[in-house]
Amino acid sequence: MTFSITAADPSTGATGVAIASVFPSVGAVCPWASEHVALATQAWDSGADYGEPLLEMAARDIGLESAARAVLENRPGSRGTQLHGTEADGETYAYTGEKATDWAGHVVGDAHTAAGNTLAGEAVVTEMHDAYVDAEGPLTERLLTALTAGEDAGGDKRGDNLSAAVLVNAPESALSHNMRVDQPGDPIEGLWDAYEAAREHADATADTDEFAAEWGEGFDEAIVDFGIKY
């Protein structure tokens, strides 16, 4: 019911995940990102019971593969889950449980992973992989490009998505790093619209003359420099 891509840009220290699903509010459950790792927990058994301990272990310098195996071994539902992610240094891990609904599988690339379940076929994840490799631009943009390619390759075999999300952790945060669209139809297109709106806002606030006129010279840049919630 879900397909996703995780990636890291070791040159900038950014990590991120993009995801779409026929499951409602997928952004509230499945994507996780920190300065150490980006990961997606999806399929039958997923969510905070995976994401929170994995982020905590990553913060203690425990590698994703070791951490993931420890969590999976202690979850009775892990045979039905998918778990994949990319560490900030580019190391990757991917797991697809034997009970994940067909078609289910994953692809591991250079500093990125793609995975999905209940898909139209393997092409969904391979096209995501290929699109990410060929994409250029900021990490958020490359993730959305890959997600779009997965949808174009058939996406979920049952039809339209209900929700989509992108979550990026970077040294300098931006509004475009944390976006969700929870609306049936084409939430991936909605993410692109939200991304463009966020970029336009960033461009508008980059011109400080208006703020200097309103607040005075030497104004606190915190009024336009937003910290992102994770």
PDB file of C-alpha atoms in Angstrom:
ATOM      1  CA  MET A   1       0.000   0.000   0.000  1.00  0.00           C
ATOM      2  CA  THR A   2       3.043   2.223   0.230  1.00  0.00           C
ATOM      3  CA  PHE A   3       6.180   3.140  -1.682  1.00  0.00           C
ATOM      4  CA  SER A   4       9.048   5.293  -0.506  1.00  0.00           C
ATOM      5  CA  ILE A   5      12.631   6.377  -1.017  1.00  0.00           C
ATOM      6  CA  THR A   6      15.271   7.297   1.553  1.00  0.00           C
ATOM      7  CA  ALA A   7      18.530   9.045   0.768  1.00  0.00           C
ATOM      8  CA  ALA A   8      21.469  10.991   2.138  1.00  0.00           C
ATOM      9  CA  ASP A   9      23.674  13.664   0.650  1.00  0.00           C
ATOM     10  CA  PRO A  10      26.994  13.129   2.439  1.00  0.00           C
ATOM     11  CA  SER A  11      28.385  16.314   0.891  1.00  0.00           C
ATOM     12  CA  THR A  12      25.816  18.457   2.739  1.00  0.00           C
ATOM     13  CA  GLY A  13      24.941  16.217   5.694  1.00  0.00           C
ATOM     14  CA  ALA A  14      21.280  16.083   4.683  1.00  0.00           C
ATOM     15  CA  THR A  15      19.109  12.982   5.024  1.00  0.00           C
ATOM     16  CA  GLY A  16      15.554  12.548   3.783  1.00  0.00           C
ATOM     17  CA  VAL A  17      12.619  10.355   2.874  1.00  0.00           C
ATOM     18  CA  ALA A  18       9.664  10.725   0.506  1.00  0.00           C
ATOM     19  CA  ILE A  19       6.649   8.445   0.663  1.00  0.00           C
ATOM     20  CA  ALA A  20       3.180   7.917  -0.843  1.00  0.00           C
ATOM     21  CA  SER A  21       0.398   5.539   0.139  1.00  0.00           C
ATOM     22  CA  VAL A  22      -3.243   4.547  -0.125  1.00  0.00           C
ATOM     23  CA  PHE A  23      -3.007   4.591   3.681  1.00  0.00           C
ATOM     24  CA  PRO A  24      -4.298   7.887   5.151  1.00  0.00           C
ATOM     25  CA  SER A  25      -1.870  10.306   6.818  1.00  0.00           C
ATOM     26  CA  VAL A  26       1.222   8.309   5.892  1.00  0.00           C
ATOM     27  CA  GLY A  27       3.427  11.232   6.933  1.00  0.00           C
ATOM     28  CA  ALA A  28       2.278  10.844  10.532  1.00  0.00           C
ATOM     29  CA  VAL A  29       3.373   7.207  10.737  1.00  0.00           C
ATOM     30  CA  CYS A  30       6.047   6.076   8.316  1.00  0.00           C
ATOM     31  CA  PRO A  31       8.833   8.617   7.535  1.00  0.00           C
ATOM     32  CA  TRP A  32      11.557   9.429  10.070  1.00  0.00           C
ATOM     33  CA  ALA A  33      14.651  11.607   9.718  1.00  0.00           C
ATOM     34  CA  SER A  34      17.416  13.011  11.877  1.00  0.00           C
ATOM     35  CA  GLU A  35      20.918  14.351  11.384  1.00  0.00           C
ATOM     36  CA  HIS A  36      22.079  10.723  11.557  1.00  0.00           C
ATOM     37  CA  VAL A  37      19.639   8.737   9.422  1.00  0.00           C
ATOM     38  CA  ALA A  38      16.494   8.808   7.279  1.00  0.00           C
ATOM     39  CA  LEU A  39      14.203   5.795   7.269  1.00  0.00           C
ATOM     40  CA  ALA A  40      10.763   4.545   6.332  1.00  0.00           C
ATOM     41  CA  THR A  41       8.722   2.018   8.306  1.00  0.00           C
ATOM     42  CA  GLN A  42       5.769   0.682   6.318  1.00  0.00           C
ATOM     43  CA  ALA A  43       3.474  -2.260   5.499  1.00  0.00           C
ATOM     44  CA  TRP A  44       1.636  -4.173   8.230  1.00  0.00           C
ATOM     45  CA  ASP A  45       3.749  -3.369  11.267  1.00  0.00           C
ATOM     46  CA  SER A  46       5.213   0.134  11.304  1.00  0.00           C
ATOM     47  CA  GLY A  47       5.316   3.516  12.954  1.00  0.00           C
ATOM     48  CA  ALA A  48       6.813   4.965  16.126  1.00  0.00           C
ATOM     49  CA  ASP A  49       7.632   1.569  17.637  1.00  0.00           C
ATOM     50  CA  TYR A  50      10.268   1.338  14.915  1.00  0.00           C
ATOM     51  CA  GLY A  51      11.090   4.960  14.170  1.00  0.00           C
ATOM     52  CA  GLU A  52      11.673   6.259  17.689  1.00  0.00           C
ATOM     53  CA  PRO A  53      14.096   3.559  18.916  1.00  0.00           C
ATOM     54  CA  LEU A  54      15.981   3.588  15.624  1.00  0.00           C
ATOM     55  CA  LEU A  55      16.525   7.356  15.779  1.00  0.00           C
ATOM     56  CA  GLU A  56      17.593   7.026  19.410  1.00  0.00           C
ATOM     57  CA  MET A  57      20.112   4.309  18.580  1.00  0.00           C
ATOM     58  CA  ALA A  58      21.422   6.283  15.611  1.00  0.00           C
ATOM     59  CA  ALA A  59      22.054   9.206  17.965  1.00  0.00           C
ATOM     60  CA  ARG A  60      24.198   6.833  20.054  1.00  0.00           C
ATOM     61  CA  ASP A  61      26.284   5.930  16.983  1.00  0.00           C
ATOM     62  CA  ILE A  62      24.715   2.486  16.561  1.00  0.00           C
ATOM     63  CA  GLY A  63      24.658   1.575  12.860  1.00  0.00           C
ATOM     64  CA  LEU A  64      21.283   1.272  11.171  1.00  0.00           C
ATOM     65  CA  GLU A  65      21.682  -2.378  10.201  1.00  0.00           C
ATOM     66  CA  SER A  66      22.528  -3.467  13.748  1.00  0.00           C
ATOM     67  CA  ALA A  67      19.790  -1.285  15.218  1.00  0.00           C
ATOM     68  CA  ALA A  68      17.173  -2.451  12.713  1.00  0.00           C
ATOM     69  CA  ARG A  69      17.950  -6.115  13.253  1.00  0.00           C
ATOM     70  CA  ALA A  70      17.605  -5.682  17.006  1.00  0.00           C
ATOM     71  CA  VAL A  71      14.204  -3.993  16.658  1.00  0.00           C
ATOM     72  CA  LEU A  72      12.930  -6.478  14.060  1.00  0.00           C
ATOM     73  CA  GLU A  73      13.878  -9.460  16.202  1.00  0.00           C
ATOM     74  CA  ASN A  74      11.718  -8.141  19.035  1.00  0.00           C
ATOM     75  CA  ARG A  75       8.610  -7.360  16.967  1.00  0.00           C
ATOM     76  CA  PRO A  76       6.130 -10.224  16.407  1.00  0.00           C
ATOM     77  CA  GLY A  77       4.757  -8.410  13.354  1.00  0.00           C
ATOM     78  CA  SER A  78       8.110  -7.853  11.687  1.00  0.00           C
ATOM     79  CA  ARG A  79       7.469 -10.596   9.121  1.00  0.00           C
ATOM     80  CA  GLY A  80       4.873  -8.286   7.609  1.00  0.00           C
ATOM     81  CA  THR A  81       6.808  -5.044   7.657  1.00  0.00           C
ATOM     82  CA  GLN A  82       9.209  -3.152   5.450  1.00  0.00           C
ATOM     83  CA  LEU A  83      12.007  -1.121   6.929  1.00  0.00           C
ATOM     84  CA  HIS A  84      14.654   0.716   4.947  1.00  0.00           C
ATOM     85  CA  GLY A  85      16.912   3.689   5.425  1.00  0.00           C
ATOM     86  CA  THR A  86      20.087   5.595   4.704  1.00  0.00           C
ATOM     87  CA  GLU A  87      22.603   6.912   7.196  1.00  0.00           C
ATOM     88  CA  ALA A  88      24.136  10.372   6.846  1.00  0.00           C
ATOM     89  CA  ASP A  89      27.419   8.853   5.665  1.00  0.00           C
ATOM     90  CA  GLY A  90      25.620   6.951   2.894  1.00  0.00           C
ATOM     91  CA  GLU A  91      25.413   3.514   4.532  1.00  0.00           C
ATOM     92  CA  THR A  92      22.119   1.761   3.723  1.00  0.00           C
ATOM     93  CA  TYR A  93      19.853  -0.996   5.003  1.00  0.00           C
ATOM     94  CA  ALA A  94      16.635  -2.499   3.621  1.00  0.00           C
ATOM     95  CA  TYR A  95      14.321  -5.273   4.813  1.00  0.00           C
ATOM     96  CA  THR A  96      11.116  -6.659   3.337  1.00  0.00           C
ATOM     97  CA  GLY A  97       9.260  -9.167   5.492  1.00  0.00           C
ATOM     98  CA  GLU A  98       7.926 -12.364   3.953  1.00  0.00           C
ATOM     99  CA  LYS A  99       4.349 -11.384   4.845  1.00  0.00           C
ATOM    100  CA  ALA A 100       4.464  -7.969   3.143  1.00  0.00           C
ATOM    101  CA  THR A 101       1.708  -7.899   0.527  1.00  0.00           C
ATOM    102  CA  ASP A 102       2.759  -8.629  -3.088  1.00  0.00           C
ATOM    103  CA  TRP A 103       4.281  -7.061  -4.971  1.00  0.00           C
ATOM    104  CA  ALA A 104       6.735  -6.140  -2.263  1.00  0.00           C
ATOM    105  CA  GLY A 105      10.461  -5.540  -2.428  1.00  0.00           C
ATOM    106  CA  HIS A 106      13.297  -3.048  -2.316  1.00  0.00           C
ATOM    107  CA  VAL A 107      16.332  -1.721  -4.167  1.00  0.00           C
ATOM    108  CA  VAL A 108      19.515  -0.497  -2.509  1.00  0.00           C
ATOM    109  CA  GLY A 109      21.651   2.067  -4.339  1.00  0.00           C
ATOM    110  CA  ASP A 110      24.495   4.443  -3.610  1.00  0.00           C
ATOM    111  CA  ALA A 111      23.397   6.403  -0.515  1.00  0.00           C
ATOM    112  CA  HIS A 112      19.717   5.679  -1.163  1.00  0.00           C
ATOM    113  CA  THR A 113      17.077   2.943  -0.883  1.00  0.00           C
ATOM    114  CA  ALA A 114      13.671   2.452  -2.501  1.00  0.00           C
ATOM    115  CA  ALA A 115      10.962   0.074  -1.306  1.00  0.00           C
ATOM    116  CA  GLY A 116       7.263  -0.636  -1.557  1.00  0.00           C
ATOM    117  CA  ASN A 117       4.475  -3.129  -1.037  1.00  0.00           C
ATOM    118  CA  THR A 118       1.126  -3.850  -2.692  1.00  0.00           C
ATOM    119  CA  LEU A 119       2.640  -2.382  -5.835  1.00  0.00           C
ATOM    120  CA  ALA A 120       1.836  -2.721  -9.525  1.00  0.00           C
ATOM    121  CA  GLY A 121       5.204  -4.451  -9.892  1.00  0.00           C
ATOM    122  CA  GLU A 122       8.956  -4.309  -9.393  1.00  0.00           C
ATOM    123  CA  ALA A 123       9.245  -1.421 -11.853  1.00  0.00           C
ATOM    124  CA  VAL A 124       7.860   0.937  -9.212  1.00  0.00           C
ATOM    125  CA  VAL A 125      10.979   0.635  -7.043  1.00  0.00           C
ATOM    126  CA  THR A 126      13.470   0.295  -9.894  1.00  0.00           C
ATOM    127  CA  GLU A 127      12.120   3.419 -11.592  1.00  0.00           C
ATOM    128  CA  MET A 128      12.359   5.290  -8.294  1.00  0.00           C
ATOM    129  CA  HIS A 129      15.966   4.185  -8.003  1.00  0.00           C
ATOM    130  CA  ASP A 130      16.823   5.195 -11.570  1.00  0.00           C
ATOM    131  CA  ALA A 131      15.063   8.550 -11.290  1.00  0.00           C
ATOM    132  CA  TYR A 132      16.891   9.407  -8.084  1.00  0.00           C
ATOM    133  CA  VAL A 133      20.267   8.549  -9.633  1.00  0.00           C
ATOM    134  CA  ASP A 134      19.541  10.793 -12.628  1.00  0.00           C
ATOM    135  CA  ALA A 135      17.977  13.662 -10.651  1.00  0.00           C
ATOM    136  CA  GLU A 136      19.720  16.927  -9.857  1.00  0.00           C
ATOM    137  CA  GLY A 137      19.055  19.752  -7.458  1.00  0.00           C
ATOM    138  CA  PRO A 138      18.310  19.921  -3.716  1.00  0.00           C
ATOM    139  CA  LEU A 139      17.697  16.641  -1.892  1.00  0.00           C
ATOM    140  CA  THR A 140      13.985  17.377  -1.461  1.00  0.00           C
ATOM    141  CA  GLU A 141      13.614  17.837  -5.200  1.00  0.00           C
ATOM    142  CA  ARG A 142      15.448  14.606  -6.005  1.00  0.00           C
ATOM    143  CA  LEU A 143      13.292  12.677  -3.557  1.00  0.00           C
ATOM    144  CA  LEU A 144      10.094  14.065  -5.078  1.00  0.00           C
ATOM    145  CA  THR A 145      11.364  13.266  -8.575  1.00  0.00           C
ATOM    146  CA  ALA A 146      11.908   9.653  -7.530  1.00  0.00           C
ATOM    147  CA  LEU A 147       8.484   9.445  -5.885  1.00  0.00           C
ATOM    148  CA  THR A 148       6.844  10.758  -9.048  1.00  0.00           C
ATOM    149  CA  ALA A 149       8.672   8.115 -11.095  1.00  0.00           C
ATOM    150  CA  GLY A 150       7.317   5.409  -8.823  1.00  0.00           C
ATOM    151  CA  GLU A 151       3.777   6.635  -9.341  1.00  0.00           C
ATOM    152  CA  ASP A 152       4.293   6.870 -13.091  1.00  0.00           C
ATOM    153  CA  ALA A 153       5.470   3.227 -13.065  1.00  0.00           C
ATOM    154  CA  GLY A 154       2.154   2.108 -11.574  1.00  0.00           C
ATOM    155  CA  GLY A 155       2.466   2.906  -7.881  1.00  0.00           C
ATOM    156  CA  ASP A 156       0.044   1.072  -5.642  1.00  0.00           C
ATOM    157  CA  LYS A 157      -1.812  -1.596  -7.598  1.00  0.00           C
ATOM    158  CA  ARG A 158      -5.132  -0.563  -6.069  1.00  0.00           C
ATOM    159  CA  GLY A 159      -5.180   2.934  -7.507  1.00  0.00           C
ATOM    160  CA  ASP A 160      -5.060   6.489  -6.221  1.00  0.00           C
ATOM    161  CA  ASN A 161      -2.995   7.442  -3.190  1.00  0.00           C
ATOM    162  CA  LEU A 162      -4.576   8.985  -0.130  1.00  0.00           C
ATOM    163  CA  SER A 163      -1.494  10.705   1.248  1.00  0.00           C
ATOM    164  CA  ALA A 164       2.136  11.577   0.613  1.00  0.00           C
ATOM    165  CA  ALA A 165       4.947  13.223   2.535  1.00  0.00           C
ATOM    166  CA  VAL A 166       8.539  14.361   2.345  1.00  0.00           C
ATOM    167  CA  LEU A 167      10.818  14.825   5.357  1.00  0.00           C
ATOM    168  CA  VAL A 168      14.390  16.135   5.119  1.00  0.00           C
ATOM    169  CA  ASN A 169      16.855  16.865   7.893  1.00  0.00           C
ATOM    170  CA  ALA A 170      19.601  19.279   6.873  1.00  0.00           C
ATOM    171  CA  PRO A 171      22.081  21.562   8.669  1.00  0.00           C
ATOM    172  CA  GLU A 172      20.047  24.555   7.470  1.00  0.00           C
ATOM    173  CA  SER A 173      16.336  23.841   7.726  1.00  0.00           C
ATOM    174  CA  ALA A 174      13.679  25.094   5.322  1.00  0.00           C
ATOM    175  CA  LEU A 175       9.897  24.934   5.132  1.00  0.00           C
ATOM    176  CA  SER A 176      10.231  22.637   2.108  1.00  0.00           C
ATOM    177  CA  HIS A 177      11.888  20.019   4.333  1.00  0.00           C
ATOM    178  CA  ASN A 178       8.704  18.926   6.115  1.00  0.00           C
ATOM    179  CA  MET A 179       5.581  18.665   3.970  1.00  0.00           C
ATOM    180  CA  ARG A 180       2.486  16.455   4.015  1.00  0.00           C
ATOM    181  CA  VAL A 181      -0.505  16.190   1.729  1.00  0.00           C
ATOM    182  CA  ASP A 182      -3.395  14.165   3.144  1.00  0.00           C
ATOM    183  CA  GLN A 183      -5.918  14.289   0.330  1.00  0.00           C
ATOM    184  CA  PRO A 184      -7.201  11.501  -1.934  1.00  0.00           C
ATOM    185  CA  GLY A 185      -6.327  11.750  -5.598  1.00  0.00           C
ATOM    186  CA  ASP A 186      -2.811  12.870  -6.434  1.00  0.00           C
ATOM    187  CA  PRO A 187      -1.064  13.906  -3.210  1.00  0.00           C
ATOM    188  CA  ILE A 188       2.343  13.626  -4.923  1.00  0.00           C
ATOM    189  CA  GLU A 189       1.362  16.465  -7.241  1.00  0.00           C
ATOM    190  CA  GLY A 190       0.193  18.276  -4.136  1.00  0.00           C
ATOM    191  CA  LEU A 191       3.662  17.862  -2.626  1.00  0.00           C
ATOM    192  CA  TRP A 192       5.192  19.454  -5.703  1.00  0.00           C
ATOM    193  CA  ASP A 193       2.774  22.387  -5.343  1.00  0.00           C
ATOM    194  CA  ALA A 194       3.666  22.723  -1.672  1.00  0.00           C
ATOM    195  CA  TYR A 195       7.366  22.548  -2.497  1.00  0.00           C
ATOM    196  CA  GLU A 196       7.099  25.344  -5.034  1.00  0.00           C
ATOM    197  CA  ALA A 197       5.126  27.470  -2.574  1.00  0.00           C
ATOM    198  CA  ALA A 198       7.746  26.924   0.115  1.00  0.00           C
ATOM    199  CA  ARG A 199      10.562  27.835  -2.265  1.00  0.00           C
ATOM    200  CA  GLU A 200       8.728  30.986  -3.346  1.00  0.00           C
ATOM    201  CA  HIS A 201       8.307  31.974   0.289  1.00  0.00           C
ATOM    202  CA  ALA A 202      12.033  31.410   0.893  1.00  0.00           C
ATOM    203  CA  ASP A 203      12.893  33.591  -2.091  1.00  0.00           C
ATOM    204  CA  ALA A 204      10.560  36.333  -0.890  1.00  0.00           C
ATOM    205  CA  THR A 205      12.008  36.410   2.621  1.00  0.00           C
ATOM    206  CA  ALA A 206      15.583  36.363   1.303  1.00  0.00           C
ATOM    207  CA  ASP A 207      15.186  40.051   0.402  1.00  0.00           C
ATOM    208  CA  THR A 208      15.712  41.687   3.785  1.00  0.00           C
ATOM    209  CA  ASP A 209      15.065  45.315   2.737  1.00  0.00           C
ATOM    210  CA  GLU A 210      11.355  45.072   3.532  1.00  0.00           C
ATOM    211  CA  PHE A 211      12.025  43.595   6.956  1.00  0.00           C
ATOM    212  CA  ALA A 212      14.698  46.180   7.720  1.00  0.00           C
ATOM    213  CA  ALA A 213      12.171  48.909   6.886  1.00  0.00           C
ATOM    214  CA  GLU A 214       9.587  47.355   9.205  1.00  0.00           C
ATOM    215  CA  TRP A 215      11.807  46.178  12.067  1.00  0.00           C
ATOM    216  CA  GLY A 216      14.827  48.438  11.727  1.00  0.00           C
ATOM    217  CA  GLU A 217      18.397  47.718  10.711  1.00  0.00           C
ATOM    218  CA  GLY A 218      19.971  44.736  12.456  1.00  0.00           C
ATOM    219  CA  PHE A 219      16.608  42.993  12.959  1.00  0.00           C
ATOM    220  CA  ASP A 220      16.612  39.495  14.417  1.00  0.00           C
ATOM    221  CA  GLU A 221      16.690  37.065  11.470  1.00  0.00           C
ATOM    222  CA  ALA A 222      14.776  34.543  13.584  1.00  0.00           C
ATOM    223  CA  ILE A 223      11.592  36.178  12.287  1.00  0.00           C
ATOM    224  CA  VAL A 224      12.214  34.633   8.852  1.00  0.00           C
ATOM    225  CA  ASP A 225      14.478  31.692   9.758  1.00  0.00           C
ATOM    226  CA  PHE A 226      12.163  28.892  10.850  1.00  0.00           C
ATOM    227  CA  GLY A 227      13.223  25.862  12.878  1.00  0.00           C
ATOM    228  CA  ILE A 228      11.586  22.707  11.525  1.00  0.00           C
ATOM    229  CA  LYS A 229       9.653  20.290  13.715  1.00  0.00           C
ATOM    230  CA  TYR A 230      10.621  16.593  13.527  1.00  0.00           C
TER     231      TYR A 230
END
